[in-house]
Coordinates of C-alpha atoms in Angstrom, one line a residue:
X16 CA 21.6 19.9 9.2
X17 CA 24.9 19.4 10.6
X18 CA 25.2 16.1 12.1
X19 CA 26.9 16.0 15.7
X20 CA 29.6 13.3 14.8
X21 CA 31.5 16.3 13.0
X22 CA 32.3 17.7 16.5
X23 CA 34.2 14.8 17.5
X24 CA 37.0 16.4 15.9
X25 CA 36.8 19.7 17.4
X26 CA 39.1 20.2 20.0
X27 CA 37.8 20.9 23.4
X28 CA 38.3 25.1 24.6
X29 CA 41.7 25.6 26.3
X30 CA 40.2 27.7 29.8
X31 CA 43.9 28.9 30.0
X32 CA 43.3 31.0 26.2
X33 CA 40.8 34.0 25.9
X34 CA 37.8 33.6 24.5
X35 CA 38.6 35.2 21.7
X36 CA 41.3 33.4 20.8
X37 CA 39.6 29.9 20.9
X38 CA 36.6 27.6 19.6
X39 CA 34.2 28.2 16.8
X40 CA 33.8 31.5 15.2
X41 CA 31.0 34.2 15.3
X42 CA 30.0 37.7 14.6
X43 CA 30.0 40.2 17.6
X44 CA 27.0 42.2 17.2
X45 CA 28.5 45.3 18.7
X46 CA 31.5 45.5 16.6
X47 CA 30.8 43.5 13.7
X48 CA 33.9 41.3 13.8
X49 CA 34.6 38.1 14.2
X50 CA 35.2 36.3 17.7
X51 CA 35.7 32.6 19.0
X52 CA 32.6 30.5 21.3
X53 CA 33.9 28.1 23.4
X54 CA 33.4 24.4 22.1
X55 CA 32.0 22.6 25.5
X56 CA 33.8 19.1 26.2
X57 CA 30.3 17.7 27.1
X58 CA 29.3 18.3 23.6
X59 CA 32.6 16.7 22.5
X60 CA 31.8 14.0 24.6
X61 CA 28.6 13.2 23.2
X62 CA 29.8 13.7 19.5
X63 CA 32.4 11.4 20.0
X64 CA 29.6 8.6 21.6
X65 CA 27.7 9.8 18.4
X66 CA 30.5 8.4 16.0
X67 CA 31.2 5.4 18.4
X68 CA 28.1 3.9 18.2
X69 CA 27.4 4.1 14.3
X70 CA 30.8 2.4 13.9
X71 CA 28.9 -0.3 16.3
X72 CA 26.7 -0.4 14.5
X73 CA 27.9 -0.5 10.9
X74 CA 30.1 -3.6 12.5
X75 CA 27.4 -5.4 13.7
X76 CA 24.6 -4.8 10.5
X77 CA 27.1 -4.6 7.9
X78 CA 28.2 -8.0 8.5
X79 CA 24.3 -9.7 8.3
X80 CA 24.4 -7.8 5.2
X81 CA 22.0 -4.7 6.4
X82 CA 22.4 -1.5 6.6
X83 CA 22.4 0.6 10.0
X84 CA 19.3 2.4 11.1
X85 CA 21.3 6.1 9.4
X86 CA 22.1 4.6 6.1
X87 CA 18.6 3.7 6.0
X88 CA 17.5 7.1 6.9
X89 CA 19.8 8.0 3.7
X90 CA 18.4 5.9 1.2
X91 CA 14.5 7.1 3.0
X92 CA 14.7 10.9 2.4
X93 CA 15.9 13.6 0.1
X94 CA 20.0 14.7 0.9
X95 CA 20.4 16.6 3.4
X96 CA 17.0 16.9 4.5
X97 CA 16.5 14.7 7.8
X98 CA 16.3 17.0 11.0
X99 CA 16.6 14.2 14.3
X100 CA 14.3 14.7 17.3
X101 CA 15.8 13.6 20.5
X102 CA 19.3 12.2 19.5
X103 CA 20.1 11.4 23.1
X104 CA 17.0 10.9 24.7
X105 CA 17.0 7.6 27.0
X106 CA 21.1 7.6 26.8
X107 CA 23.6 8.6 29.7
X108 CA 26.1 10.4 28.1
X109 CA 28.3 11.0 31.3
X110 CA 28.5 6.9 31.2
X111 CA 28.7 6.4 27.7
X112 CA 25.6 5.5 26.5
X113 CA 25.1 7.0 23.0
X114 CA 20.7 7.0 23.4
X115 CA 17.9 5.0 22.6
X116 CA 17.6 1.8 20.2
X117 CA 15.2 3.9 18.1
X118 CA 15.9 7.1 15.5
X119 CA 13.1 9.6 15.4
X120 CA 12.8 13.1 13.2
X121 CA 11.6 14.6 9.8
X122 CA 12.7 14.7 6.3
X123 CA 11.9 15.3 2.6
X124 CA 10.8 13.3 0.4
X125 CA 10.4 14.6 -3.3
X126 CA 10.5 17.6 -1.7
X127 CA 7.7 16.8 0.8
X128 CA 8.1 16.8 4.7
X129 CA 7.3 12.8 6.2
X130 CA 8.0 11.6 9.8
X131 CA 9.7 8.4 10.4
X132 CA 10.7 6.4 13.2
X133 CA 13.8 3.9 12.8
X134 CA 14.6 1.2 15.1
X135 CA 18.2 0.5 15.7
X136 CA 19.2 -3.3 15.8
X137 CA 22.6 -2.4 17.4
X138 CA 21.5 -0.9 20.2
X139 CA 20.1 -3.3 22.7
X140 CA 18.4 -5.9 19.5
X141 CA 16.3 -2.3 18.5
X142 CA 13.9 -3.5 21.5
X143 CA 11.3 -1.0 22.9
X144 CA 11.1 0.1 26.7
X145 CA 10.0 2.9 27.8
X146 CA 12.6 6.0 26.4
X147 CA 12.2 4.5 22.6
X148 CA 7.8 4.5 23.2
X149 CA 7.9 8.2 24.0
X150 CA 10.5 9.0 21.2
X151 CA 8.0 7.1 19.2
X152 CA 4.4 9.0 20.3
X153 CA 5.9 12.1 20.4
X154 CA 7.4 11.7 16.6
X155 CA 3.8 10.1 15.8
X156 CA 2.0 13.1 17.9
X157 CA 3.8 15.8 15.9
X158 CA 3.3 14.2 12.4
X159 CA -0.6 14.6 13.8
X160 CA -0.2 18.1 14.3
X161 CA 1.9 18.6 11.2
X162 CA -0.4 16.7 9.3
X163 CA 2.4 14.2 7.3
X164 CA 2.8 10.6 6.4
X165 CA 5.1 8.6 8.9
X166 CA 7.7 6.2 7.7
X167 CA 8.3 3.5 10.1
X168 CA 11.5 1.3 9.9
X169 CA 11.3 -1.6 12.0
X170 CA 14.4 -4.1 13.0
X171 CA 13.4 -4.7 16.5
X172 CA 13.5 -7.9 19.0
X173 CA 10.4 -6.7 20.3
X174 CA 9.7 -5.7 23.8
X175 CA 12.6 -5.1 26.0
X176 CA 12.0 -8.1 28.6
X177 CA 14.2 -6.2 31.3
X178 CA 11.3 -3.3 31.7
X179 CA 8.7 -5.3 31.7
X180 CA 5.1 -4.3 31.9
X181 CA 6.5 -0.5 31.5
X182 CA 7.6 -1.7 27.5
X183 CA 4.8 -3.5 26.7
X184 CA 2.5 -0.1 27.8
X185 CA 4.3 1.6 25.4
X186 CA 3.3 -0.4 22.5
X187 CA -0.6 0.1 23.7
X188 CA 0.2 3.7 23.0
X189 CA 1.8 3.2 19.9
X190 CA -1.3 1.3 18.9
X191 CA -3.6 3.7 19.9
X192 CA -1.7 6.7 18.2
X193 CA -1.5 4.4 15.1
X194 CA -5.1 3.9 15.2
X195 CA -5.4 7.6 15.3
X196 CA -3.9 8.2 12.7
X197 CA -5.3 5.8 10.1
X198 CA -7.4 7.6 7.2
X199 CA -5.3 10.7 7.9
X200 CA -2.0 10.4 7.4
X201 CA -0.5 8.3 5.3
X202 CA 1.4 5.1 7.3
X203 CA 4.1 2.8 5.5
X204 CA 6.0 0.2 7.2
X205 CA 8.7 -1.2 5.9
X206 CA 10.7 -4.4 8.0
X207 CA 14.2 -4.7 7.5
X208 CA 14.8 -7.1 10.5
X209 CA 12.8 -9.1 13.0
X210 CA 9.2 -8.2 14.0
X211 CA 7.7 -9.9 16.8
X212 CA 5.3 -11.2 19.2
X213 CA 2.8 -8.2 20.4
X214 CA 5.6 -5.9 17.7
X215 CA 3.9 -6.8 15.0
X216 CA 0.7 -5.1 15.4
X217 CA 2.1 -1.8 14.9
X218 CA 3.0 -2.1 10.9
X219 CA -0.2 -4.4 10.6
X220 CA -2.0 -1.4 11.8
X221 CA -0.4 0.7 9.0
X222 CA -2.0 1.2 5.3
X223 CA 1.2 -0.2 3.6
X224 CA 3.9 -3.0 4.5
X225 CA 6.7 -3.7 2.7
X226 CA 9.2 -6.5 3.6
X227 CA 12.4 -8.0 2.2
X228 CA 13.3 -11.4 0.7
X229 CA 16.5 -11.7 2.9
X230 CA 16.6 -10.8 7.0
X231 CA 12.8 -9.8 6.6
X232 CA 10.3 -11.5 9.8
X233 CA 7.1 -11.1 10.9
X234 CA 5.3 -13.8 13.3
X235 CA 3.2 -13.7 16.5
X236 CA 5.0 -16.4 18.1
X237 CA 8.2 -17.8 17.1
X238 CA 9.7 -21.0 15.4
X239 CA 10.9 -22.3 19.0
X240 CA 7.4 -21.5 20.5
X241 CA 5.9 -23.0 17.1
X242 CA 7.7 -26.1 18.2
X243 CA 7.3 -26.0 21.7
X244 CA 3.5 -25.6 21.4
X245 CA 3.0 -27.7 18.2
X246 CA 6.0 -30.1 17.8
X247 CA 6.3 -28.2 14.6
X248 CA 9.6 -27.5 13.3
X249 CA 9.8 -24.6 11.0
X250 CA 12.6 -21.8 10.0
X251 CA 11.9 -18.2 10.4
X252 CA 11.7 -17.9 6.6
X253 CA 9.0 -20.1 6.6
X254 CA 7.1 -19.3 9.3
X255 CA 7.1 -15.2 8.9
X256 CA 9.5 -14.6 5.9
X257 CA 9.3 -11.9 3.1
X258 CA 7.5 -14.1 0.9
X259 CA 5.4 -15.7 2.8
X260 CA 4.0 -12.9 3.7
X261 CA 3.7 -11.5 0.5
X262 CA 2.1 -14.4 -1.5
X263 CA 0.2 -16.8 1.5
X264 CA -1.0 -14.4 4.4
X265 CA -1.3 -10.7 2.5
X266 CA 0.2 -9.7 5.9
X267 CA 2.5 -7.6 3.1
X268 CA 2.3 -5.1 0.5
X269 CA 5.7 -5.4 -1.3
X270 CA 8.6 -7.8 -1.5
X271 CA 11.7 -5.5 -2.1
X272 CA 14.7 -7.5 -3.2
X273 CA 17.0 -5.7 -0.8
X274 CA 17.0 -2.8 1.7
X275 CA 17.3 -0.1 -0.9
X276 CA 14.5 -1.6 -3.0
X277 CA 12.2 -1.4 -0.2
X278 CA 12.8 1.7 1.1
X279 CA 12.1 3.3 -2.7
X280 CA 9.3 1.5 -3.1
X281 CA 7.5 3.6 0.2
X282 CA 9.1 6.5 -1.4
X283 CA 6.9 5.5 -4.9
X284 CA 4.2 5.2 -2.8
X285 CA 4.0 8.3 -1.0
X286 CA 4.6 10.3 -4.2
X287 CA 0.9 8.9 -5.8
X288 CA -0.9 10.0 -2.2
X289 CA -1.3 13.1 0.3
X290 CA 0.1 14.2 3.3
X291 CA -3.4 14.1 4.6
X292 CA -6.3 13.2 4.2
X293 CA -7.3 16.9 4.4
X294 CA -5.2 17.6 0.8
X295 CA -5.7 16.2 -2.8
X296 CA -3.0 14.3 -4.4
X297 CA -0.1 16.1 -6.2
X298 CA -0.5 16.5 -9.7
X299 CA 2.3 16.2 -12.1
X300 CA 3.1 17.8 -15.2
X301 CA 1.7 15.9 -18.1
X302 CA 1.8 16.1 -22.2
X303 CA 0.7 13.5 -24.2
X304 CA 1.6 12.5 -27.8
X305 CA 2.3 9.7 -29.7
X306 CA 3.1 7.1 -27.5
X307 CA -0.8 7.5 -26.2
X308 CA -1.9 6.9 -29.7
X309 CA -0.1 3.8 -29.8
X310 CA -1.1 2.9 -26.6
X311 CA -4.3 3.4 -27.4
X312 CA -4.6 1.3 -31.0
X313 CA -3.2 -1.4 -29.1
X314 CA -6.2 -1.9 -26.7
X315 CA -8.6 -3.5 -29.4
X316 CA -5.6 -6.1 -30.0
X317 CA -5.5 -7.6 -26.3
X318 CA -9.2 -9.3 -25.5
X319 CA -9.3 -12.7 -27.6
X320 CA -12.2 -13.2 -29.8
X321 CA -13.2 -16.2 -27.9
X322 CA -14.7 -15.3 -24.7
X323 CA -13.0 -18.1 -22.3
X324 CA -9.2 -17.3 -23.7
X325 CA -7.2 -15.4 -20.6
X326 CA -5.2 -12.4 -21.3
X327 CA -3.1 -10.2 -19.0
X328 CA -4.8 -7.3 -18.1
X329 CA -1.3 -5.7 -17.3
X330 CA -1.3 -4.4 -21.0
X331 CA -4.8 -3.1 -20.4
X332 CA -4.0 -1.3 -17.3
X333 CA -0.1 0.0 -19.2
X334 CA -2.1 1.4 -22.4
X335 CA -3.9 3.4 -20.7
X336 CA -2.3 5.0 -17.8
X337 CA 0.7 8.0 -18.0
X338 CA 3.7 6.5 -19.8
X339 CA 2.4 3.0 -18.8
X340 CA 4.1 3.4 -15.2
X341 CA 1.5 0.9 -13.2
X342 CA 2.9 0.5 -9.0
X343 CA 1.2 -2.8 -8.1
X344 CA 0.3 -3.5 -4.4
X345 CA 0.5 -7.0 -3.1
X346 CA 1.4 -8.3 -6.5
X347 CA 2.2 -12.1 -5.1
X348 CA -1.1 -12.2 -3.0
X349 CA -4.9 -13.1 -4.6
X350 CA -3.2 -13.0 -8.2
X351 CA -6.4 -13.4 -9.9
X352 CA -7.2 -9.6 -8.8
X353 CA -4.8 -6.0 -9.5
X354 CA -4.9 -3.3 -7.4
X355 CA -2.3 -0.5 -7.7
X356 CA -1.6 3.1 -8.2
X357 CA -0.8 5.4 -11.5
X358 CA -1.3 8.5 -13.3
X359 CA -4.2 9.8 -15.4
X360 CA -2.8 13.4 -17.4
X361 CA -0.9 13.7 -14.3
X362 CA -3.1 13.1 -11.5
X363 CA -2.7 9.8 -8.8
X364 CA -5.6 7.5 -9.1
X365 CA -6.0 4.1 -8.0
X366 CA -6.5 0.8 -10.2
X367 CA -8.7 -2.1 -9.6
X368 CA -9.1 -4.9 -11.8
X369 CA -9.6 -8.7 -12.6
X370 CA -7.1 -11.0 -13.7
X371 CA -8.3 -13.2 -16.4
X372 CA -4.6 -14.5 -16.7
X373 CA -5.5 -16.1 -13.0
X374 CA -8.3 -18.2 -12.5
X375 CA -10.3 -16.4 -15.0
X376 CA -10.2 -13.3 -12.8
X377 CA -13.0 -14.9 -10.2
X378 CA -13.1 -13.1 -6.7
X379 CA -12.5 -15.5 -4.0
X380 CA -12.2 -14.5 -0.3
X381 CA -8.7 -13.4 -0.7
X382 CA -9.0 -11.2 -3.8
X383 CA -12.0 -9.6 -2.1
X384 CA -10.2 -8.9 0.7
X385 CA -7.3 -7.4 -1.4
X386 CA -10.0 -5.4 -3.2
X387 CA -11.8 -4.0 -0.6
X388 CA -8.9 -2.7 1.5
X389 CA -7.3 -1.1 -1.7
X390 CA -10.5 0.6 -2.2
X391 CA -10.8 1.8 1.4
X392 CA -7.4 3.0 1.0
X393 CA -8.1 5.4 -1.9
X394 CA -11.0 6.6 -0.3
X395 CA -9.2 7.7 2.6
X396 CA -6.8 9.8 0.6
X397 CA -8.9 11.2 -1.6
X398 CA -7.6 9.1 -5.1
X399 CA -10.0 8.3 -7.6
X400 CA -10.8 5.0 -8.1
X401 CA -10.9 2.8 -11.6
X402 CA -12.5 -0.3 -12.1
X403 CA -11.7 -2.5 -15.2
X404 CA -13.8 -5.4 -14.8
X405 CA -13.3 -9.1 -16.2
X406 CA -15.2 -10.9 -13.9
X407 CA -16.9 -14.5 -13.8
X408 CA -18.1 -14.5 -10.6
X409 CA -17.6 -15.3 -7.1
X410 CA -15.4 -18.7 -6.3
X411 CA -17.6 -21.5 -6.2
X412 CA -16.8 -24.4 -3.7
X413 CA -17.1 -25.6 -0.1
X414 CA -13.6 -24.6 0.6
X415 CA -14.7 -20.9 -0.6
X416 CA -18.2 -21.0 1.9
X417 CA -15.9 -22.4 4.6
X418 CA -13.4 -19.7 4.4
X419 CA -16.1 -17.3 5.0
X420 CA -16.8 -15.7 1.5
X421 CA -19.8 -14.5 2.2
X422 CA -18.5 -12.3 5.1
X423 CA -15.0 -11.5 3.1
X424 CA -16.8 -11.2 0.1
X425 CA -19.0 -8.4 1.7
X426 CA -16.1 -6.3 2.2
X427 CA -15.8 -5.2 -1.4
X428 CA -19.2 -4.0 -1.1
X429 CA -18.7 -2.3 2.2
X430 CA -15.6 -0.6 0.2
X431 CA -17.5 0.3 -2.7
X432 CA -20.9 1.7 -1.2
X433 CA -19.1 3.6 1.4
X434 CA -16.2 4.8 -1.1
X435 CA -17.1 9.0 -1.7
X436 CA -14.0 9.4 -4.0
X437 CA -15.1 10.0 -8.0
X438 CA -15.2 6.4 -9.5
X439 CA -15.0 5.7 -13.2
X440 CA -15.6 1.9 -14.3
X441 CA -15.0 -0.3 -17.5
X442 CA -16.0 -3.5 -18.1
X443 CA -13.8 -4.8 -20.7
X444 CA -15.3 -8.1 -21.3
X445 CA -18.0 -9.8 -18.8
X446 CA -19.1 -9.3 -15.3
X447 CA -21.9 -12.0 -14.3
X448 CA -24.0 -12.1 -11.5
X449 CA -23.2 -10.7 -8.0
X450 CA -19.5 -9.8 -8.8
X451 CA -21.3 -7.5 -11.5
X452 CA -22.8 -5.9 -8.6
X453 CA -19.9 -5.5 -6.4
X454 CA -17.0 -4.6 -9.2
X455 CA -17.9 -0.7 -8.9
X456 CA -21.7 -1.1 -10.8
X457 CA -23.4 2.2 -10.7
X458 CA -26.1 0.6 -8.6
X459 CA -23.6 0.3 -6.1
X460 CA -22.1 3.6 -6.2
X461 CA -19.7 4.5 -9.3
X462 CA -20.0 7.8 -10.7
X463 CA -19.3 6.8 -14.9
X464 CA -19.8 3.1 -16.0
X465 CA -18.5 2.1 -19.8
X466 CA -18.3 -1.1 -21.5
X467 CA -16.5 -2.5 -24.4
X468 CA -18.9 -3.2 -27.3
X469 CA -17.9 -7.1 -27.0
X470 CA -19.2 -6.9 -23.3
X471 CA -21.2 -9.1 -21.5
X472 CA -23.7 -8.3 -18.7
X473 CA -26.1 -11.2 -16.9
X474 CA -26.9 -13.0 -13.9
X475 CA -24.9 -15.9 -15.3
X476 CA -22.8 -17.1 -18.8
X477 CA -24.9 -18.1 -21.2
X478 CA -24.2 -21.9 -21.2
X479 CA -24.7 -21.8 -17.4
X480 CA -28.1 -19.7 -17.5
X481 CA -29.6 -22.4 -20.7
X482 CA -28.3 -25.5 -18.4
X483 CA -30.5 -24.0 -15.3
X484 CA -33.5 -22.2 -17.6
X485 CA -33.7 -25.2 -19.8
X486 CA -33.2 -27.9 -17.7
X487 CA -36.2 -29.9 -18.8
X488 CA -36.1 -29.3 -22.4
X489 CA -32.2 -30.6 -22.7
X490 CA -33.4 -33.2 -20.5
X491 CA -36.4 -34.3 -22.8
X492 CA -34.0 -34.1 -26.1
X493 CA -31.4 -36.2 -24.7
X494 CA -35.0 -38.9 -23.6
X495 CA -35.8 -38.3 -27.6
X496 CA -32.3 -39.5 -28.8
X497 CA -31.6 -35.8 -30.3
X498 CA -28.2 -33.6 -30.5
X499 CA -28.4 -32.2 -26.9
X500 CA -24.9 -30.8 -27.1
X501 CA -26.3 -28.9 -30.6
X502 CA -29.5 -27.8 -28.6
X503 CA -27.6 -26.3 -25.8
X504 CA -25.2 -24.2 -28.2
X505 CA -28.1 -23.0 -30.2
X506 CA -30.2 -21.8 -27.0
X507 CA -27.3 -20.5 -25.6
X508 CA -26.7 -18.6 -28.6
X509 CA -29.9 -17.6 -28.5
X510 CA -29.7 -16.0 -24.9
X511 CA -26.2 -14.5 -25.2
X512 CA -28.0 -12.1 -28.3
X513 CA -31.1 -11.3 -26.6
X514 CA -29.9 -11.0 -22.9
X515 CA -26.3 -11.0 -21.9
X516 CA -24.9 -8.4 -24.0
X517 CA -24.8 -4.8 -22.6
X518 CA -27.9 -3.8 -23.9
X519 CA -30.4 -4.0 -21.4
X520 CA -27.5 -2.0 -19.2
X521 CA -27.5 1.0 -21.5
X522 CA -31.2 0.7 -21.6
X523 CA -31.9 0.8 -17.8
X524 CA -29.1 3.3 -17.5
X525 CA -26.6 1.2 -15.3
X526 CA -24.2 1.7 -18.7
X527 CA -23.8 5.6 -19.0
X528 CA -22.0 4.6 -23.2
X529 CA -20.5 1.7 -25.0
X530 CA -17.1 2.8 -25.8
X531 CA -14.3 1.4 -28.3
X532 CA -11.1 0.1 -26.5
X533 CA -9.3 3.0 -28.6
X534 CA -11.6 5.8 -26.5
X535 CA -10.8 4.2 -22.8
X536 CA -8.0 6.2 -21.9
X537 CA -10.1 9.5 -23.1
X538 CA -13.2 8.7 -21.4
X539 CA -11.9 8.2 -18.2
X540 CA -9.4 11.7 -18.2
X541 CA -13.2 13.5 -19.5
X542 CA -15.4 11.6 -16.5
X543 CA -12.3 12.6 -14.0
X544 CA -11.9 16.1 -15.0
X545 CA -16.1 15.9 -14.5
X546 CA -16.4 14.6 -11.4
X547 CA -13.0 16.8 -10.2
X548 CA -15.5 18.9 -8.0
X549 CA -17.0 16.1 -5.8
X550 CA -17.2 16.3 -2.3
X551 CA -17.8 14.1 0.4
X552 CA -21.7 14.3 2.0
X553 CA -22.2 12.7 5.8
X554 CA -25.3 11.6 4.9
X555 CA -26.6 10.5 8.8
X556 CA -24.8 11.7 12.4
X557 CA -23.4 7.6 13.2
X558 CA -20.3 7.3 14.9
X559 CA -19.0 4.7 12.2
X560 CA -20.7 1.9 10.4
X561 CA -20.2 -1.8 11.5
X562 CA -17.7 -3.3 8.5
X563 CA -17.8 -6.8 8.3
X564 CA -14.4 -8.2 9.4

């Protein structure tokens, strides 16, 4: 699409020169040849506040080291391909007054139309009144209609003060029309500036947020009402910053390292999922070869023979996905869980897994958090969902009851139970008591459940279940003078043989085979192209269920 900055250097028409003599060129339809429109000087006029204010604004951005709200509309979508709704809406152009502080239209990415709304920081701080909430709702209104994900690309100062009421109304209907759309359209927002006060709702509303370690903010209230309230004195960076949010609050998805790395990483993103909800993911061509071979030999290397040595299981999840391309989400947040997206022959799916390189891959009440919503997010757009499990347990400790684990914790199980997508799980090594349960068992709703033939299934580790079962016969050793320490071992021994292998799994049917790490890759692309046909059943007429929050 021809942008309207290139008019600024047409000449305005000359009323003293014919028609055809002057302006742009066309076909006469009755004679077939060519003839001159007249160029309008309002048109001129506007082209030329066009060019003005992106020269503002690459002034003002350029030198905070960001880019302007257009360059980031370049690095978003495919060239060439962005169509803008409303260039001028809110402006004056008979006074000068270029538009609105926010950008609003369609493009392409990989070749698939997206919405996006970007807020421009050089225009009035990007702050919303009432012209940039209706550019906004009707972008978000159409992208309904269309069915498409929406991009959001937010460098805003928040409400614009000198509206009052009439701005903040306008982000109650961005809520609401956000709210609408969740579960079915796809919603990334990606902060390139500052995000705050009632503003930040509208990306924490989204499915993804990705921020930026430089110029990146998100906070409710602000360092100086921090230290007004609180006597607190604290930077932005600290208080709201890229990686703060990233690692401490799970507020975000993805720190990019600058603008551009952001912005590609929503564009990663939106290739694994749907426009909809409505639509499966897009499948890509897929051969494998040798590489998967490898790949594959290479599993029955990574698990250490000793049961409490860690391991990443990164190399799990790269040896068995297309080419080993793995796109983590929250990466720095609740380490001692994985949840991203990648390819199986082709086709998006989601990954879940423990970490037993963190904490011995135990769920706590930020991992089950992470988890759960990862889950809920493949559900929602239709991505199958794999489980490699490595689990100990749930976080033991006051600190963990405190912080609510019981109600955090039941999210993974809300995620799970309610999750109609096909579900294929592996437990690599162990998975004891009620994490067992929650880490996509079949009792709780997975389709396919494998296990590793060094896999261990119980209520608790062996040493743990002989130090409760036995408690009186260690207890009258130790009275007797004996070895208790050699008592222990050799009735924990005992237990781990007759009960905490996978056995009584495969028995009572909760283990559908005991696979070789060598066959993981191949039983999960057979139990997806099985389960390829599920659909989703409403089982009773409820409104919605009541998810623990």
């Amino acid at each position: 699409m021809t942008d309207i900055i290139d008019m600024a250097n047409t000449k305005p028409a000359d009323l003293s020169v014919p028609v055809a003599q002057q302006g742009s060129e066309a076909q006469d339809p009755n004679t077939g040849t060519g003839r001159k429109q007249p160029v309008r000087e309002a048109i001129i006029r506007a082209a030329e506040l066009a060019r003005g204010a992106e020269e503002h604004a690459r002034d003002r951005q350029h030198a905070k080291g960001k880019h302007t709200a257009r360059e980031r509309l370049d690095l978003l979508f495919d060239t060439d391909t962005f169509q803008e709704l409303g260039r001028f809406a809110g402006g004056d152009i008979a006074k000068g007054k270029a538009g609105s502080a926010v950008i609003t239209g369609f493009g392409e990415i990989y070749g698939r139309k997206v919405g996006v709304y970007a807020q421009d920081f050089s225009v009035r701080g990007g702050t919303l009144g009432a012209a940039e909430g209706t550019k906004i709702c009707r972008l978000m209104d159409m992208a309904l209609e269309m069915k498409i994900p929406v991009v959001a690309l937010i460098d805003s100062g928040g409400a614009r003060i000198q509206e009052g009421v009439a701005a903040l109304t306008q982000y109650g209907r961005i809520f609401r029309k956000t709210c609408e759309a969740s579960g079915f359209i796809p919603q990334i927002s990606v902060i390139l500036g500052p995000c705050a006060g009632g503003a930040v709702y509208c990306p924490a509303l989204t499915d993804l947020i990705v921020m930026t370690k430089e110029n990146s903010n998100m906070f409710v209230t602000g360092p100086d009402v921090v230290k007004a309230a609180t006597g607190e004195t604290i930077s932005m960076d600290e208080l709201g910053g890229g990686y703060v949010h990233n690692s401490k609050s799970g507020v975000a998805h993805y720190l990019g390292e600058d603008e551009a790395d952001a912005i590609d990483y929503a564009r990663t993103v939106l290739a694994y999922l749907p426009s909809n909800s409505e639509q499966q993911a897009p499948s890509y061509a897929y051969a494998s070869g040798h590489a998967e071979q490898e790949a594959a030999k290479r599993l029955k290397t990574i698990i250490p023979e000793n049961d409490r040595q860690p391991y990443d299981v990164m190399d799990v999840i790269r040896a068995i996905v297309d080419y080993g391309e793995f796109v983590q989400v929250q990466e720095l947040f609740a380490q001692s869980a994985v949840v991203g997206f990648a390819c199986i022959a082709g086709s998006p799916v989601g990954i879940v897994a423990n970490q037993p390189a963190v904490s011995a891959g135990i769920l706590d009440v930020d991992a089950s958090e992470k988890v759960a919503r990862f889950v809920r997010m493949c559900d929602a757009f239709n991505l199958p969902v794999i489980t490699l499990v490595d689990v100990p347990g749930y976080k033991p400790g006051s600190d963990q009851e405190h912080a609510g684990i019981i109600r955090r914790g039941a999210k993974v199980i809300y995620a799970y139970a309610n999750a109609q997508v096909p579900m294929v799980t592996v437990i690599l090594r162990k998975a004891f008591g009620g994490a067992y349960i929650v880490m996509g068992s079949k009792a709780i709703g997975a389709d396919m459940n494998f296990a590793w033939p060094t896999s261990q299934i119980a209520v608790l580790g062996a040493t743990g279940a002989v130090n409760i079962i036995h408690r009186k016969d260690l207890q009258k050793a130790k009275e007797a003078g004996q070895d208790v320490d050699e008592l222990r071992d050799r009735l924990a021994a005992e237990y781990e043989a007759s009960t905490v292998n996978a056995n009584l799994s495969l028995e009572m049917g909760e283990i559908d085979a005991m696979i070789d790490p060598e066959q993981t890759r191949e039983v999960i692309e057979e139990s997806l192209a099985t389960l390829a046909t599920k659909r989703r059943v409403k089982h009773t007429s409820k409104h919605h269920g009541n998810q623990p929050l």
